[in-house]
């Protein structure tokens, strides 16, 4: 009967999923088919019940005793920092990223949260400004991927037909992530006895930025590091186009109003491209090539503020004339301080440990908090 059940499911799968052929169920199968419909929940429970059960808390993670408060319109709950780290980690990196990179970034996330928390024992997630994915959403996300990747095997068929089995990938993935957390349990980055603010970004322009040069002595633990393979990333180059009038309007919408000789520049909609290019100065850069200060006429704007206002992916930029407006080309993704996740992945691929990866970007000690 079990074999017949699998056969019928496979027939159903081919007919309804792929539409490869029509299957005529003969009379002798009617009774069997009806029986299977009745027994389907029982059989499904036999196949999936063990995996659908609630995962045991057998990961032996040592709790920090510090909490992140999660809240929405209806529910407020708190979660230990150690169990919140996977939620942030999955918003930043794919689960199939190199293990040593995941470990390194887990330490960065923990350090960042504890730094922001200060002497308190808890902090609201909104105060962290860290994107995260809740465990509920992770369950849905992993299940959707699991169904897609297992269309041709019996367990995937059952999941697609019934919608059951969400704990299959959830259990596997959470236990995997808990293993990552356990390997770095409680470890943070410190400089001069203080927990640092471990800035990080997606992809550098080819080298990271010096904290002391740009942000001041307090951030001297942020090292300048050459990141050769970052320039090979597909999204390394970013390009945005603006007509002159559009450029001024976008800046205004973001609260940046440019003046020249005490007169607003973009009141006159007929500012030519050449005039605009003559008004913009992006020559003030740090040693890594990122623009620190943008001057538009007499108006001074911090490079990061300018980039955010225009939706640019980096402050390493060039601006040139293009048709009826300007073209802004950027290199890298993010502010350029601290660890480049792209280069970190490359280091992990070369066999570097999580500690060695962190040491490349931060002049800090790795200690237990």
Coordinates of C-alpha atoms in Angstrom, one line a residue, residues 1-367:
X1 CA 0.0 0.0 0.0
X2 CA 2.9 2.4 0.8
X3 CA 4.3 1.7 -2.7
X4 CA 1.0 2.3 -4.3
X5 CA 0.6 5.6 -2.4
X6 CA 4.0 6.8 -3.6
X7 CA 3.1 5.8 -7.1
X8 CA -0.1 7.8 -7.0
X9 CA 1.7 10.8 -5.6
X10 CA 4.3 10.6 -8.3
X11 CA 1.5 10.4 -10.9
X12 CA -0.3 13.4 -9.3
X13 CA 3.0 15.3 -9.3
X14 CA 3.6 14.7 -13.0
X15 CA 0.1 15.6 -14.0
X16 CA -0.5 18.7 -11.8
X17 CA 3.0 20.1 -11.5
X18 CA 4.5 19.4 -14.9
X19 CA 1.4 18.6 -17.0
X20 CA 3.4 16.0 -18.9
X21 CA 0.5 13.5 -19.4
X22 CA -3.0 12.8 -18.4
X23 CA -3.6 9.8 -16.1
X24 CA -6.9 7.9 -16.3
X25 CA -7.6 6.2 -13.0
X26 CA -9.3 2.9 -13.8
X27 CA -12.3 1.7 -11.7
X28 CA -10.1 -0.8 -9.8
X29 CA -8.2 2.2 -8.4
X30 CA -11.2 4.2 -7.2
X31 CA -11.5 2.4 -3.9
X32 CA -7.8 2.5 -3.3
X33 CA -7.7 6.2 -4.2
X34 CA -10.6 6.9 -1.8
X35 CA -8.9 5.0 1.0
X36 CA -5.6 6.9 0.4
X37 CA -7.4 10.2 0.6
X38 CA -8.8 9.2 4.0
X39 CA -5.4 7.8 5.2
X40 CA -3.4 10.6 3.7
X41 CA -3.1 12.7 6.9
X42 CA -2.0 9.6 8.8
X43 CA 0.6 8.6 6.3
X44 CA 1.8 12.2 6.1
X45 CA 2.2 12.3 9.8
X46 CA 4.2 9.1 9.7
X47 CA 6.5 10.6 7.1
X48 CA 6.9 14.1 8.5
X49 CA 5.8 13.9 12.1
X50 CA 9.2 13.2 13.5
X51 CA 10.7 16.2 11.7
X52 CA 7.8 18.5 12.4
X53 CA 8.2 18.1 16.1
X54 CA 9.5 21.0 18.0
X55 CA 13.4 21.1 17.9
X56 CA 15.0 20.2 21.2
X57 CA 17.1 22.9 22.8
X58 CA 20.2 20.8 22.7
X59 CA 22.7 23.4 21.3
X60 CA 24.3 24.2 24.6
X61 CA 24.7 27.9 23.8
X62 CA 25.6 29.8 26.9
X63 CA 23.2 32.7 27.3
X64 CA 24.5 36.2 27.7
X65 CA 21.9 37.5 30.1
X66 CA 21.5 40.5 27.9
X67 CA 18.4 40.9 25.7
X68 CA 17.1 42.5 22.6
X69 CA 13.5 43.6 22.7
X70 CA 11.4 42.9 19.6
X71 CA 8.1 44.7 19.3
X72 CA 5.4 45.3 16.7
X73 CA 1.8 46.6 16.9
X74 CA 0.6 43.7 19.0
X75 CA 3.4 41.8 20.7
X76 CA 6.6 42.7 22.6
X77 CA 9.1 40.0 23.5
X78 CA 12.7 39.8 24.5
X79 CA 15.3 37.4 23.2
X80 CA 18.8 36.7 24.4
X81 CA 21.5 38.4 22.4
X82 CA 23.0 35.0 21.5
X83 CA 19.8 33.9 19.9
X84 CA 19.2 37.2 18.2
X85 CA 22.5 37.0 16.4
X86 CA 21.3 34.4 13.8
X87 CA 18.4 36.7 12.9
X88 CA 20.8 39.5 12.0
X89 CA 23.3 37.2 10.4
X90 CA 20.7 35.9 8.0
X91 CA 19.8 39.5 7.0
X92 CA 23.5 40.1 6.0
X93 CA 24.8 36.8 4.6
X94 CA 23.4 33.7 2.9
X95 CA 23.3 30.6 5.1
X96 CA 25.7 28.8 2.6
X97 CA 28.4 31.5 3.1
X98 CA 31.8 30.1 4.3
X99 CA 31.6 29.0 7.9
X100 CA 34.6 31.0 9.0
X101 CA 33.0 34.2 7.6
X102 CA 29.7 33.4 9.4
X103 CA 31.7 33.0 12.7
X104 CA 33.6 36.2 12.1
X105 CA 30.4 38.1 11.4
X106 CA 28.7 36.6 14.4
X107 CA 31.4 38.1 16.6
X108 CA 31.0 41.5 14.8
X109 CA 27.2 41.4 15.4
X110 CA 27.6 40.5 19.1
X111 CA 30.2 43.2 19.6
X112 CA 28.1 45.8 17.8
X113 CA 25.0 45.0 20.0
X114 CA 26.9 45.0 23.3
X115 CA 28.6 48.3 22.3
X116 CA 25.2 49.9 21.6
X117 CA 23.7 48.5 24.7
X118 CA 26.4 50.1 26.9
X119 CA 25.8 49.3 30.6
X120 CA 22.2 48.3 30.1
X121 CA 21.0 44.7 30.1
X122 CA 18.6 45.2 27.2
X123 CA 18.0 47.3 24.1
X124 CA 15.2 47.7 21.7
X125 CA 16.0 46.3 18.2
X126 CA 14.9 49.6 16.7
X127 CA 17.8 51.3 18.5
X128 CA 20.3 49.0 16.9
X129 CA 19.4 50.0 13.3
X130 CA 20.4 46.5 12.2
X131 CA 18.2 44.7 9.7
X132 CA 17.1 41.3 11.0
X133 CA 14.8 38.4 10.0
X134 CA 12.6 37.0 12.7
X135 CA 12.6 33.2 13.3
X136 CA 9.0 33.1 12.0
X137 CA 10.0 34.6 8.7
X138 CA 13.2 32.5 8.5
X139 CA 10.9 29.4 8.8
X140 CA 8.8 30.6 5.9
X141 CA 11.8 31.6 3.8
X142 CA 13.7 28.4 4.3
X143 CA 10.6 26.3 3.6
X144 CA 9.9 28.0 0.3
X145 CA 13.5 27.4 -0.8
X146 CA 13.3 23.8 0.4
X147 CA 10.1 23.1 -1.6
X148 CA 11.7 24.6 -4.7
X149 CA 14.9 22.6 -4.3
X150 CA 13.1 19.3 -3.7
X151 CA 10.5 19.2 -6.4
X152 CA 11.5 15.8 -7.6
X153 CA 11.8 13.7 -4.4
X154 CA 9.0 12.3 -2.3
X155 CA 9.5 14.5 0.7
X156 CA 9.4 17.6 -1.4
X157 CA 6.3 16.3 -3.1
X158 CA 4.6 15.9 0.2
X159 CA 5.6 19.4 1.3
X160 CA 4.3 20.9 -1.9
X161 CA 1.0 19.1 -1.8
X162 CA 0.3 19.5 1.9
X163 CA 2.2 22.7 2.9
X164 CA 3.4 20.6 5.9
X165 CA 7.0 20.0 6.9
X166 CA 8.2 23.5 7.6
X167 CA 10.3 22.2 10.5
X168 CA 12.5 20.2 8.1
X169 CA 14.7 23.0 6.9
X170 CA 14.0 25.1 10.0
X171 CA 15.5 22.5 12.3
X172 CA 18.4 21.8 10.1
X173 CA 19.3 25.5 9.5
X174 CA 18.8 26.7 13.1
X175 CA 20.9 23.9 14.5
X176 CA 23.6 24.8 11.9
X177 CA 23.5 28.4 12.9
X178 CA 23.4 27.6 16.6
X179 CA 26.6 25.6 16.0
X180 CA 28.2 28.7 14.4
X181 CA 27.2 30.8 17.5
X182 CA 28.4 28.2 19.9
X183 CA 31.9 28.2 18.3
X184 CA 32.2 32.0 19.1
X185 CA 29.9 32.0 22.2
X186 CA 30.3 35.3 24.1
X187 CA 33.4 36.5 22.1
X188 CA 33.7 40.2 21.4
X189 CA 36.2 42.7 20.1
X190 CA 38.0 45.1 22.5
X191 CA 40.5 47.8 22.1
X192 CA 42.2 49.4 25.1
X193 CA 39.8 47.5 27.3
X194 CA 36.7 48.9 25.7
X195 CA 34.2 47.1 23.4
X196 CA 34.6 48.6 20.0
X197 CA 32.0 49.7 17.4
X198 CA 32.9 47.2 14.7
X199 CA 31.7 48.8 11.5
X200 CA 31.4 46.6 8.5
X201 CA 30.1 46.8 4.9
X202 CA 29.3 44.7 1.9
X203 CA 32.1 45.4 -0.6
X204 CA 35.1 47.9 -0.4
X205 CA 36.3 50.0 -3.3
X206 CA 39.5 47.9 -3.2
X207 CA 40.6 48.8 0.3
X208 CA 38.9 49.6 3.5
X209 CA 39.1 53.0 5.2
X210 CA 41.3 54.2 8.1
X211 CA 39.2 55.0 11.2
X212 CA 41.7 57.3 12.7
X213 CA 42.1 59.3 9.4
X214 CA 38.4 59.9 8.8
X215 CA 36.6 59.4 12.1
X216 CA 39.3 60.3 14.6
X217 CA 41.6 58.7 17.1
X218 CA 38.7 57.0 18.9
X219 CA 38.2 54.7 15.9
X220 CA 41.9 53.9 15.2
X221 CA 41.0 50.2 15.6
X222 CA 39.4 50.3 12.1
X223 CA 42.3 49.4 9.8
X224 CA 43.0 50.2 6.2
X225 CA 43.2 46.9 4.4
X226 CA 43.7 46.1 0.7
X227 CA 40.8 43.9 -0.6
X228 CA 41.9 42.8 -4.0
X229 CA 39.0 40.5 -5.0
X230 CA 36.3 43.1 -4.1
X231 CA 36.8 44.7 -7.5
X232 CA 35.8 41.5 -9.2
X233 CA 32.3 41.6 -7.7
X234 CA 29.4 41.9 -10.1
X235 CA 27.9 44.8 -8.2
X236 CA 31.2 46.6 -7.6
X237 CA 30.4 49.4 -10.0
X238 CA 27.2 51.4 -9.5
X239 CA 25.9 53.9 -12.0
X240 CA 23.1 56.5 -11.6
X241 CA 21.9 59.1 -14.0
X242 CA 20.3 62.5 -13.2
X243 CA 19.1 65.4 -15.3
X244 CA 20.2 68.7 -13.8
X245 CA 16.8 69.7 -12.6
X246 CA 16.2 66.2 -11.2
X247 CA 19.5 66.3 -9.4
X248 CA 18.5 69.5 -7.5
X249 CA 15.0 68.2 -6.7
X250 CA 16.3 65.0 -5.3
X251 CA 18.7 66.8 -3.0
X252 CA 16.0 69.2 -1.9
X253 CA 13.7 66.3 -1.0
X254 CA 16.4 65.0 1.2
X255 CA 16.9 68.4 2.9
X256 CA 20.0 69.5 1.0
X257 CA 19.6 72.9 -0.5
X258 CA 22.6 74.2 -2.5
X259 CA 23.6 77.9 -2.5
X260 CA 26.1 80.0 -4.5
X261 CA 26.7 83.6 -3.5
X262 CA 23.8 83.3 -1.0
X263 CA 21.4 82.4 -3.9
X264 CA 19.8 79.0 -4.2
X265 CA 21.3 77.2 -7.2
X266 CA 18.4 75.1 -8.4
X267 CA 15.7 77.7 -8.4
X268 CA 16.5 78.3 -12.0
X269 CA 15.5 75.0 -13.8
X270 CA 17.8 75.9 -16.7
X271 CA 21.1 75.1 -15.0
X272 CA 23.2 73.5 -17.8
X273 CA 25.1 70.3 -17.3
X274 CA 28.4 72.1 -17.6
X275 CA 27.4 74.7 -15.1
X276 CA 26.4 72.0 -12.7
X277 CA 29.6 70.1 -13.1
X278 CA 31.5 73.4 -12.4
X279 CA 29.6 73.8 -9.2
X280 CA 30.3 70.3 -7.8
X281 CA 33.6 69.5 -6.1
X282 CA 34.4 66.0 -4.9
X283 CA 38.1 66.3 -4.6
X284 CA 38.2 66.0 -0.8
X285 CA 38.9 62.3 -0.4
X286 CA 40.6 60.1 2.1
X287 CA 43.7 57.9 1.3
X288 CA 41.4 55.0 0.3
X289 CA 39.7 57.1 -2.4
X290 CA 36.4 57.7 -0.7
X291 CA 34.9 61.2 -0.9
X292 CA 34.8 62.9 2.5
X293 CA 33.3 66.2 1.6
X294 CA 31.1 67.3 -1.4
X295 CA 30.9 71.0 -2.2
X296 CA 27.9 72.2 -4.3
X297 CA 28.5 75.9 -4.9
X298 CA 29.1 77.2 -1.3
X299 CA 27.2 74.4 0.3
X300 CA 29.2 71.7 2.1
X301 CA 27.8 68.2 2.5
X302 CA 29.4 65.2 4.2
X303 CA 30.1 62.5 1.6
X304 CA 28.0 59.8 3.2
X305 CA 25.0 62.2 3.5
X306 CA 25.3 63.1 -0.2
X307 CA 25.5 59.5 -1.2
X308 CA 22.5 58.5 0.9
X309 CA 20.5 61.4 -0.5
X310 CA 21.1 60.3 -4.1
X311 CA 20.8 56.6 -3.4
X312 CA 24.4 55.9 -4.3
X313 CA 26.0 52.6 -3.1
X314 CA 29.4 54.2 -2.1
X315 CA 31.1 57.5 -1.6
X316 CA 34.0 56.6 -3.9
X317 CA 32.4 58.4 -6.9
X318 CA 33.1 60.2 -10.1
X319 CA 30.7 62.6 -11.8
X320 CA 30.7 63.4 -15.5
X321 CA 28.5 64.8 -18.2
X322 CA 26.1 62.4 -19.8
X323 CA 23.5 63.4 -22.5
X324 CA 21.1 66.0 -20.8
X325 CA 22.5 65.5 -17.3
X326 CA 25.2 63.8 -15.3
X327 CA 26.3 60.3 -14.6
X328 CA 27.6 59.3 -11.2
X329 CA 29.7 56.2 -11.1
X330 CA 30.6 54.6 -7.7
X331 CA 33.0 51.8 -6.6
X332 CA 32.1 49.3 -3.9
X333 CA 29.0 48.9 -1.7
X334 CA 28.8 50.6 1.6
X335 CA 30.8 53.1 3.7
X336 CA 34.1 51.2 3.5
X337 CA 34.9 51.0 7.2
X338 CA 35.7 47.8 9.0
X339 CA 35.2 44.3 7.5
X340 CA 34.3 43.9 3.9
X341 CA 32.0 40.9 3.9
X342 CA 33.0 40.2 0.3
X343 CA 36.7 40.1 1.1
X344 CA 36.0 38.2 4.3
X345 CA 34.4 35.5 2.2
X346 CA 37.5 35.4 0.0
X347 CA 39.8 35.1 3.0
X348 CA 37.6 32.2 4.3
X349 CA 37.9 30.6 0.9
X350 CA 41.7 30.8 1.2
X351 CA 41.5 28.8 4.5
X352 CA 41.7 31.7 7.0
X353 CA 40.0 31.2 10.4
X354 CA 37.4 33.5 11.7
X355 CA 40.0 35.0 14.1
X356 CA 42.4 35.6 11.2
X357 CA 39.7 37.3 9.2
X358 CA 38.8 39.7 12.0
X359 CA 42.4 40.5 12.6
X360 CA 42.7 41.8 9.0
X361 CA 40.1 44.5 9.6
X362 CA 40.2 45.4 13.3
X363 CA 43.2 46.3 15.5
X364 CA 41.5 44.8 18.5
X365 CA 41.7 41.8 20.9
X366 CA 39.2 39.0 20.6
X367 CA 38.1 38.2 24.2

